[in-house]
XYZ file of C-alpha atoms in Angstrom:
645
model
C 97.920 55.078 100.588
C 101.195 53.461 101.620
C 101.594 49.743 102.282
C 102.880 49.036 105.820
C 104.700 45.746 106.284
C 104.826 45.059 110.040
C 107.286 42.500 111.300
C 108.374 41.416 107.833
C 110.525 44.365 106.815
C 114.236 44.836 107.235
C 115.566 48.313 106.692
C 119.054 48.501 105.219
C 120.475 52.015 104.930
C 123.724 50.674 103.533
C 125.771 50.807 100.366
C 126.032 47.063 99.809
C 123.548 44.219 100.031
C 122.634 40.957 98.358
C 119.753 40.428 95.965
C 116.936 38.286 97.289
C 115.561 35.587 95.043
C 111.952 36.778 95.271
C 109.224 35.002 93.343
C 109.915 33.987 89.771
C 106.763 35.766 88.582
C 107.754 39.065 90.132
C 110.094 41.751 88.876
C 113.141 42.543 90.967
C 115.530 45.455 91.265
C 118.421 45.067 88.755
C 121.813 44.190 90.190
C 123.462 47.509 89.261
C 120.812 49.340 91.308
C 121.312 46.969 94.240
C 125.017 47.725 94.095
C 124.695 51.505 93.936
C 121.533 52.425 95.848
C 122.094 53.627 99.398
C 118.600 52.948 100.759
C 117.120 49.461 100.708
C 114.230 47.493 102.099
C 114.186 43.718 102.271
C 110.903 41.825 102.210
C 110.711 38.041 101.992
C 114.138 37.958 100.419
C 113.327 40.635 97.833
C 114.977 44.035 97.976
C 113.258 47.334 97.205
C 114.503 50.931 97.212
C 113.221 52.884 100.223
C 113.194 56.206 98.392
C 111.488 58.234 101.101
C 113.529 56.546 103.835
C 110.513 55.804 106.047
C 111.137 52.103 106.669
C 107.964 51.125 104.803
C 107.293 49.841 101.311
C 105.295 52.623 99.715
C 103.304 51.788 96.622
C 105.466 54.066 94.456
C 108.539 52.100 95.605
C 107.040 48.717 94.727
C 108.444 47.484 91.412
C 105.540 45.015 91.127
C 102.722 47.523 91.641
C 100.815 48.867 88.595
C 102.377 52.063 87.301
C 99.196 54.097 87.650
C 98.954 53.091 91.323
C 102.571 54.074 91.840
C 101.903 57.457 90.247
C 98.833 58.032 92.449
C 100.812 57.239 95.569
C 103.733 59.473 94.673
C 101.580 62.451 93.691
C 99.728 62.136 97.004
C 103.043 62.567 98.841
C 104.458 65.441 96.772
C 104.399 69.037 97.900
C 103.451 71.768 95.445
C 107.135 72.758 95.358
C 108.132 69.235 94.306
C 105.382 69.157 91.701
C 106.424 72.509 90.295
C 110.076 71.457 90.124
C 109.173 68.426 88.014
C 107.687 70.731 85.356
C 110.986 72.431 84.460
C 113.945 71.186 82.421
C 116.877 73.627 82.465
C 120.238 73.095 80.873
C 123.064 72.035 83.161
C 126.838 71.787 82.785
C 128.690 68.486 83.103
C 132.148 68.846 84.588
C 134.941 67.270 82.561
C 136.142 65.297 85.581
C 132.674 63.902 86.285
C 132.261 65.854 89.542
C 128.960 67.485 90.526
C 129.910 70.826 92.049
C 129.900 73.995 89.949
C 133.413 74.851 88.803
C 134.535 78.449 89.276
C 136.317 78.386 85.904
C 133.554 76.550 84.002
C 133.166 77.356 80.315
C 130.832 76.265 77.529
C 127.051 76.465 76.955
C 126.091 75.546 80.523
C 128.703 77.580 82.364
C 126.389 80.410 83.387
C 123.767 78.066 84.844
C 123.566 76.411 88.278
C 124.859 72.877 88.744
C 122.256 70.117 88.653
C 122.680 69.364 92.365
C 121.822 72.959 93.224
C 118.664 72.686 91.131
C 117.684 69.490 92.953
C 118.288 71.005 96.376
C 116.812 74.462 95.837
C 114.188 74.025 93.132
C 113.208 70.359 93.596
C 113.977 69.801 89.901
C 114.447 66.332 88.413
C 114.706 66.846 84.632
C 117.875 68.235 83.027
C 119.187 68.934 79.539
C 122.942 68.306 79.275
C 125.028 70.351 76.878
C 128.772 69.846 76.550
C 129.973 66.624 78.161
C 133.474 65.276 78.901
C 135.586 64.080 75.964
C 135.618 60.701 77.702
C 131.932 59.616 77.832
C 132.607 57.323 80.790
C 133.040 60.459 82.910
C 129.537 61.504 81.858
C 128.377 58.181 83.342
C 130.295 58.899 86.562
C 128.624 62.321 86.794
C 125.237 60.783 86.059
C 125.495 58.093 88.751
C 126.650 60.653 91.303
C 123.706 62.853 90.372
C 121.261 59.967 90.805
C 122.754 59.244 94.227
C 122.255 62.888 95.138
C 118.641 62.746 93.917
C 118.075 59.536 95.875
C 118.938 61.436 99.062
C 116.164 63.991 98.468
C 112.924 63.777 100.482
C 111.122 61.425 98.073
C 114.141 60.149 96.182
C 112.660 61.028 92.789
C 115.197 60.020 90.130
C 116.595 62.436 87.593
C 115.802 62.273 83.875
C 118.609 63.418 81.577
C 117.842 64.734 78.074
C 120.099 65.629 75.169
C 120.032 67.184 71.729
C 121.493 65.051 68.892
C 125.080 63.863 69.430
C 125.535 61.275 66.694
C 126.122 63.269 63.518
C 129.189 64.502 61.690
C 127.942 68.076 61.713
C 128.967 71.621 60.838
C 125.973 73.288 62.478
C 125.097 74.425 65.992
C 122.115 72.103 66.406
C 124.063 68.899 67.033
C 126.112 68.656 70.192
C 129.778 67.655 70.041
C 129.999 63.916 69.437
C 132.670 63.400 72.147
C 133.225 59.702 71.570
C 129.785 58.835 70.210
C 129.403 57.186 66.819
C 129.116 59.726 63.997
C 126.568 59.202 61.235
C 125.580 61.542 58.449
C 122.962 64.124 59.407
C 119.277 63.306 59.114
C 118.869 64.737 55.572
C 121.574 62.224 54.668
C 119.569 59.380 56.158
C 116.638 60.582 54.051
C 118.933 60.759 51.005
C 119.813 57.087 51.526
C 116.115 56.389 52.093
C 116.619 53.026 53.811
C 114.186 52.517 56.701
C 116.238 49.660 58.130
C 119.347 51.857 58.291
C 117.401 54.564 60.142
C 116.181 51.992 62.666
C 119.738 50.671 63.044
C 121.042 54.214 63.511
C 118.411 54.895 66.190
C 119.189 51.609 67.933
C 122.884 52.515 68.146
C 122.002 55.974 69.461
C 119.737 54.312 72.042
C 122.471 51.969 73.268
C 125.084 54.715 73.506
C 122.675 57.081 75.280
C 121.681 54.370 77.756
C 125.330 53.671 78.515
C 125.898 57.204 79.847
C 122.449 57.831 81.370
C 120.670 59.892 78.682
C 117.027 58.774 78.760
C 115.224 61.472 76.743
C 116.201 62.378 73.176
C 115.318 65.934 72.170
C 114.786 64.551 68.683
C 113.816 63.452 66.026
C 113.125 66.712 64.240
C 110.439 66.089 61.622
C 109.750 69.595 60.325
C 109.522 69.777 56.540
C 112.123 71.769 54.607
C 109.635 73.609 52.396
C 111.349 76.999 52.915
C 114.925 76.446 51.672
C 116.397 79.384 53.590
C 115.386 78.087 57.025
C 118.386 77.688 59.327
C 117.325 74.325 60.771
C 117.010 72.174 57.665
C 120.091 70.150 58.637
C 118.042 68.520 61.403
C 115.145 67.483 59.164
C 114.528 64.594 56.765
C 113.930 67.025 53.898
C 110.822 68.463 52.297
C 108.722 65.368 51.556
C 106.066 64.539 54.162
C 105.695 60.871 53.258
C 109.440 60.207 53.220
C 109.714 61.941 56.601
C 106.826 59.834 57.938
C 108.694 56.681 56.932
C 111.901 57.934 58.521
C 110.299 58.892 61.840
C 108.518 55.535 62.051
C 111.837 53.693 61.811
C 113.570 56.207 64.088
C 111.054 55.825 66.912
C 111.088 52.049 66.588
C 114.850 52.019 67.070
C 114.854 54.492 69.973
C 111.757 53.560 71.956
C 110.946 50.013 70.834
C 107.426 48.669 70.647
C 106.639 50.041 74.123
C 108.434 52.467 76.392
C 110.405 50.516 79.000
C 113.715 50.319 80.845
C 115.530 49.622 77.565
C 114.080 52.656 75.779
C 115.168 56.201 75.190
C 112.058 58.388 75.178
C 111.828 60.609 72.096
C 110.654 64.213 72.210
C 109.537 64.579 68.599
C 109.628 68.135 67.303
C 108.484 70.733 66.339
C 104.696 70.411 66.361
C 102.812 71.262 64.130
C 105.799 71.605 61.786
C 108.355 74.426 61.929
C 109.433 74.486 58.295
C 107.385 77.334 56.757
C 109.276 80.216 58.364
C 108.874 83.623 56.742
C 111.977 84.331 54.614
C 113.626 81.388 56.378
C 114.343 83.487 59.474
C 114.165 81.499 62.672
C 111.791 82.452 65.527
C 114.441 81.708 68.119
C 114.833 85.454 67.746
C 112.672 88.548 67.422
C 113.868 89.024 63.827
C 110.893 86.869 62.793
C 108.064 85.568 64.944
C 105.738 83.624 62.700
C 105.175 80.762 60.321
C 103.257 81.577 57.153
C 101.084 79.412 54.928
C 100.633 81.182 51.567
C 99.904 77.825 49.909
C 97.186 76.963 52.470
C 99.204 73.814 53.197
C 99.130 73.642 57.018
C 97.863 70.040 57.074
C 100.709 68.743 54.898
C 103.130 69.488 57.723
C 101.122 67.295 60.095
C 101.675 64.078 58.101
C 104.998 63.152 59.795
C 103.492 63.816 63.237
C 100.606 61.484 62.470
C 103.210 58.761 61.861
C 104.936 59.668 65.155
C 101.644 59.379 67.039
C 101.122 55.879 65.624
C 104.530 54.984 67.047
C 103.573 56.466 70.448
C 106.259 59.107 70.616
C 106.817 59.689 74.322
C 106.904 63.487 74.114
C 106.138 66.333 71.727
C 107.818 69.725 71.479
C 105.961 72.638 69.847
C 107.985 75.276 68.020
C 108.448 78.967 68.750
C 106.586 80.535 65.864
C 103.110 81.998 65.605
C 100.913 79.938 63.225
C 99.893 83.019 61.251
C 96.185 83.130 60.364
C 95.608 79.497 61.398
C 94.008 79.855 64.853
C 91.782 82.204 66.822
C 94.732 84.141 68.288
C 98.092 85.116 66.878
C 100.255 83.607 69.616
C 103.155 81.174 69.521
C 102.518 77.430 69.371
C 103.087 76.587 73.052
C 100.818 79.460 74.124
C 98.161 78.495 71.619
C 95.264 76.457 73.004
C 93.923 75.636 69.559
C 97.274 74.072 68.651
C 98.018 72.200 71.889
C 94.592 71.306 73.287
C 92.252 71.310 70.283
C 94.619 69.908 67.661
C 97.199 67.868 69.571
C 95.252 66.683 72.611
C 91.725 66.371 71.204
C 92.019 65.705 67.461
C 95.046 63.430 67.791
C 94.157 62.093 71.253
C 97.711 62.713 72.395
C 98.280 62.078 76.106
C 102.072 62.059 76.211
C 104.301 64.787 77.587
C 104.211 68.169 75.840
C 107.354 70.161 76.605
C 107.860 73.687 75.298
C 110.885 74.629 73.280
C 113.610 76.334 75.280
C 113.264 79.787 76.817
C 109.638 80.910 76.524
C 109.397 82.620 79.916
C 112.563 84.461 80.868
C 114.708 87.030 79.048
C 118.442 86.263 78.887
C 121.026 88.992 79.361
C 123.852 88.233 76.927
C 125.958 91.283 77.660
C 125.642 94.816 79.013
C 123.594 95.963 76.016
C 122.235 92.700 74.548
C 119.031 91.097 75.822
C 117.740 87.917 74.216
C 114.008 88.162 74.845
C 111.953 85.166 75.861
C 110.209 83.594 72.880
C 106.813 84.800 74.072
C 105.686 85.786 70.610
C 102.237 87.324 70.618
C 102.175 87.619 74.409
C 105.220 89.795 74.988
C 103.212 92.053 77.298
C 102.507 89.243 79.771
C 104.548 88.906 82.953
C 106.595 85.713 83.447
C 103.939 84.242 85.763
C 101.189 85.096 83.271
C 103.192 83.394 80.541
C 103.529 80.257 82.669
C 99.784 80.244 83.297
C 98.906 80.672 79.619
C 101.250 77.860 78.547
C 99.752 75.472 81.111
C 96.240 76.486 80.145
C 97.119 75.859 76.499
C 97.822 72.234 77.437
C 101.607 71.973 77.902
C 103.178 69.961 80.716
C 106.773 71.101 80.959
C 108.988 74.134 80.359
C 112.153 73.486 78.369
C 115.248 75.522 79.185
C 113.547 77.299 82.073
C 114.040 77.202 85.830
C 111.120 79.089 87.368
C 109.184 76.616 89.570
C 108.414 79.420 92.029
C 106.029 80.882 89.439
C 103.912 77.717 89.430
C 103.896 77.679 93.244
C 102.829 81.323 93.246
C 100.000 80.725 90.754
C 98.602 77.861 92.830
C 98.944 79.810 96.085
C 97.074 82.773 94.552
C 94.244 80.574 93.335
C 94.988 81.357 89.682
C 95.919 77.755 88.892
C 94.200 74.621 90.177
C 96.569 72.068 91.683
C 94.510 69.363 89.967
C 95.683 70.787 86.630
C 99.274 70.491 87.841
C 98.616 66.878 88.796
C 97.423 66.189 85.256
C 100.825 67.183 83.888
C 102.631 65.469 86.763
C 100.926 62.213 85.880
C 102.332 62.333 82.343
C 105.823 63.305 83.492
C 106.001 60.692 86.240
C 104.497 57.998 84.029
C 107.441 58.431 81.675
C 109.933 58.069 84.539
C 108.224 54.889 85.737
C 108.004 53.428 82.229
C 111.719 54.043 81.725
C 112.417 52.138 84.952
C 114.129 55.078 86.619
C 112.453 54.550 89.986
C 113.772 50.988 90.114
C 117.176 51.398 88.458
C 118.390 54.892 87.624
C 122.058 53.856 87.551
C 124.430 52.854 84.749
C 127.592 50.754 84.805
C 130.322 53.281 84.092
C 132.856 50.461 83.617
C 130.956 49.323 80.497
C 130.810 52.681 78.692
C 133.985 52.164 76.670
C 132.685 48.785 75.498
C 129.492 50.345 74.115
C 130.061 53.943 73.064
C 131.885 54.298 69.753
C 132.340 50.560 69.186
C 134.323 49.694 66.070
C 131.353 48.031 64.354
C 129.154 51.048 65.171
C 131.760 53.398 63.687
C 131.893 51.306 60.527
C 128.133 51.677 60.118
C 128.359 55.414 60.811
C 131.131 55.883 58.241
C 129.173 53.861 55.695
C 126.189 56.180 56.216
C 128.361 59.234 55.567
C 129.553 57.628 52.333
C 126.201 56.323 51.072
C 124.442 59.643 51.725
C 126.809 61.424 49.338
C 124.750 62.390 46.301
C 126.288 62.467 42.854
C 124.777 65.397 40.967
C 127.112 65.672 37.970
C 129.761 63.366 36.514
C 130.820 64.689 33.126
C 132.493 62.050 30.962
C 132.484 59.656 33.949
C 135.191 61.739 35.628
C 134.482 59.926 38.896
C 135.621 57.714 40.461
C 139.212 58.909 40.463
C 142.198 56.575 40.370
C 144.222 56.492 43.564
C 147.843 57.641 43.638
C 147.981 58.637 39.970
C 147.224 62.364 40.091
C 148.474 65.624 41.460
C 145.572 67.336 43.191
C 144.932 70.864 44.426
C 142.517 70.978 47.379
C 140.490 73.495 49.348
C 138.448 72.871 52.480
C 140.146 69.532 53.151
C 142.883 68.099 55.358
C 145.932 67.550 53.159
C 147.166 64.667 55.320
C 143.927 62.793 54.556
C 143.952 63.499 50.820
C 147.638 62.542 50.631
C 146.578 58.947 51.274
C 144.870 58.982 47.863
C 146.826 61.437 45.675
C 149.762 63.815 45.680
C 148.650 67.198 47.050
C 150.116 70.267 45.333
C 149.890 73.898 46.475
C 148.453 75.585 43.353
C 145.863 74.793 40.674
C 148.509 75.380 38.003
C 150.549 72.399 39.251
C 147.544 70.084 39.531
C 145.962 67.473 37.295
C 142.666 68.078 39.064
C 141.174 69.994 41.995
C 138.883 68.903 44.798
C 137.071 71.709 46.572
C 134.806 71.206 49.577
C 132.298 74.007 50.076
C 129.596 74.821 52.569
C 126.217 76.164 51.513
C 126.522 79.961 51.809
C 124.874 81.878 54.625
C 124.888 85.462 55.782
C 124.437 86.663 59.391
C 121.134 88.222 60.351
C 121.078 91.909 61.187
C 121.049 91.690 64.958
C 123.454 92.214 67.863
C 122.609 88.822 69.353
C 125.753 86.706 68.769
C 123.776 83.464 68.900
C 121.398 84.732 66.210
C 124.355 85.779 64.075
C 125.697 82.215 64.203
C 122.523 80.793 62.631
C 122.824 79.930 58.946
C 120.315 82.476 57.703
C 120.113 84.482 54.522
C 120.793 83.888 50.841
C 121.855 80.495 49.520
C 124.177 81.626 46.709
C 127.845 82.578 46.552
C 128.277 86.306 46.005
C 130.335 87.680 43.150
C 133.854 87.865 44.614
C 133.898 84.327 46.018
C 132.015 82.896 43.068
C 134.482 84.475 40.629
C 137.420 83.049 42.585
C 135.953 79.539 42.491
C 135.111 79.729 38.792
C 138.667 80.835 38.017
C 140.013 77.676 39.666
C 137.588 75.543 37.669
C 138.700 77.269 34.491
C 142.333 76.348 35.207
C 141.948 72.692 36.160
C 139.245 69.980 36.027
C 137.492 70.348 39.362
C 135.410 68.130 41.607
C 133.136 70.162 43.897
C 131.637 68.773 47.098
C 128.926 70.989 48.613
C 127.729 70.422 52.176
C 123.958 70.873 52.110
C 122.784 72.040 55.509
C 120.385 74.083 53.339
C 119.646 73.799 49.592
C 122.481 75.711 47.926
C 121.970 77.871 44.826
C 124.967 76.957 42.630
C 124.041 76.951 38.906
C 127.329 78.427 37.648
C 129.452 76.276 39.950
C 127.546 73.218 38.782
C 128.086 74.161 35.147
C 131.815 74.801 35.562
C 132.601 71.703 37.631
C 133.728 68.458 36.048
C 131.920 66.552 38.801
C 129.612 67.692 41.584
C 128.671 65.826 44.741
C 126.613 66.842 47.767
C 127.218 65.638 51.298
C 125.066 65.764 54.426
C 127.799 65.625 57.034
C 130.827 63.597 55.991
C 134.482 63.536 57.007
C 137.275 64.210 54.518
C 138.153 60.517 54.745
C 134.653 59.394 53.809
C 134.435 61.909 50.950
C 137.738 60.586 49.599
C 136.544 56.999 49.913
C 133.708 57.879 47.540
C 135.706 60.078 45.167
C 138.431 57.468 44.754
C 136.028 54.575 44.241
C 136.313 52.638 47.502
C 132.643 53.362 48.219
C 129.757 54.419 46.031
C 127.467 57.444 46.354
C 123.899 56.261 46.881
C 122.104 59.461 47.896
C 119.011 60.996 46.305
C 118.287 64.640 47.078
C 115.812 64.996 49.988
C 114.965 68.507 48.736
C 115.258 70.513 45.538
C 118.251 72.668 44.728
C 116.867 75.960 43.349
C 118.262 77.519 40.192
C 118.321 81.109 41.502
C 117.617 83.267 44.517
C 114.708 84.778 42.584
C 113.168 81.306 42.414
C 113.718 80.906 46.169
C 112.015 84.218 46.909
C 109.046 83.257 44.736
C 108.452 79.893 46.421
C 105.398 79.256 48.575
C 106.876 78.789 52.037
C 104.665 75.869 53.044
C 104.622 73.913 49.765
C 107.156 71.214 48.747
C 108.781 70.976 45.293
C 107.745 74.560 44.594
C 110.927 75.997 43.101
C 110.541 77.052 39.472
C 112.886 75.148 37.131
C 115.075 73.738 39.916
C 118.706 73.073 39.148
C 118.295 69.581 40.627
C 114.922 68.088 41.508
C 113.828 66.293 44.672
C 114.993 62.677 44.470
C 117.761 63.331 41.938
C 120.999 61.389 42.259
C 123.329 59.627 39.850
C 125.445 56.539 40.468
C 128.828 55.385 39.198
């Protein structure tokens, strides 16, 4: 029921306005919201946002009302279309000039999708996943504020929640978005290699501040799957293969991102991928029909739950299940988000989890990627169901929201046909709206775009990020104390590096024959999956070893000149012969040429310890139990290995 304030209420449908003093014991609308909101109510000197523009202070508009009361009031006013729209989170483009309208010449990951304003107007949506953003992050903030103003003008003025994949890593993989001005740390296996909880919390706190500056309020991370199958394409987003180390890391991560409680200073974390996506058959990823299930030959399902138990203790705001079928673990062979035993029995009942559960992206709708290429929806085990039947099964399994989808009409249709009870929709709405209220979006959805450059990519943040890239470097071999190298005393042959960077430390020469030493930067090998889908072919699938021609070429260089090898470990490389032939061997987990040189030439020290084993052969990889850690026979380098200068 709405609160009607007769004779005491001044309606101000204006851009400006002064902040009333209010009572010292009461919360008030922050000044940035007072400056930017277009609809205001004044009561006894205190200003509120009149989101539904009715000239009354509704309970959901009252910053001092209990959150649960505000949720009740808002749900009572929402149409089924508005409720359905809240349950979807599609990707949207962000124009490089900060404007809202869809550009005719738009490119990038979001180019084929409608602009966010069209989704608000036509689908009543209010959650969005942003992909590529402007090179200048302040223009992201301009776009965000304009979008919130557009949302404010909707019937109920429900604010928008913006989510993002990771943006704060120096990365060579497709799972981190372009940094575009944000501070660049090593990737998460590198944080695990350093193993310092305080650094992880500091990292997360910096991410939180930079996200808040541009309006990102939901992090589609951390990823706490365990890297027990070394061929899996998504290991670069994990903390490695050890459950207890990962539990420590996620505890610190959530503390830095969310704080002790979710509030207006938090970024809500969507921890993924429940119940652990690491044990993928042959390492093939269930983004695609090339492989649809997780396997547990070591009967080790529960081991993968340990990091999630730590996340639950830290009250992670949201959970994302993965795509795969938990083979032979439940009463039906269907993917996680469709699986009631996984979502309701395990997550909701056993772990008492009442936060938001959002599916991974694209479970409902096929995507046409070209005239003869269809990327099927990840409806593994229920491929025969229609899109509306898939929506129903996911909701009945216990999920609240659909990631990467934009089909609210299917929810409306299910309710209209009597197949889905609106009360069940309200259950999910309560969780989704609670998060918006906790984050303070109903009271202040705006950011100060003039402050972005003072926060994002600050010099002291960059220094911490660079230090993480350096410390994560793991020294695996250092024959005769070859490292650290002396600066400006050697002629060096390089591969995989920027010569202008290396020239600051040594004289770069064009051939191994002219060199005193060589420095070669390598990436862990990968081989495209056999599929026409171009996105699938970009995933780092397949064997982990260098094949004969390339391996022979590298060994010939090492035979000619003492060679330092740096291997980027987005997956555990198989490099026994390269290790043997190198004079020194280091591993990095996302590091610039500059930061690698700082370590090689002794200005910083490598502190990393391997967060996963490096196998000695592909035969050993193929013989591993997919769900079991430290299971490689006679590994080349063991979990936790790392030398120091």
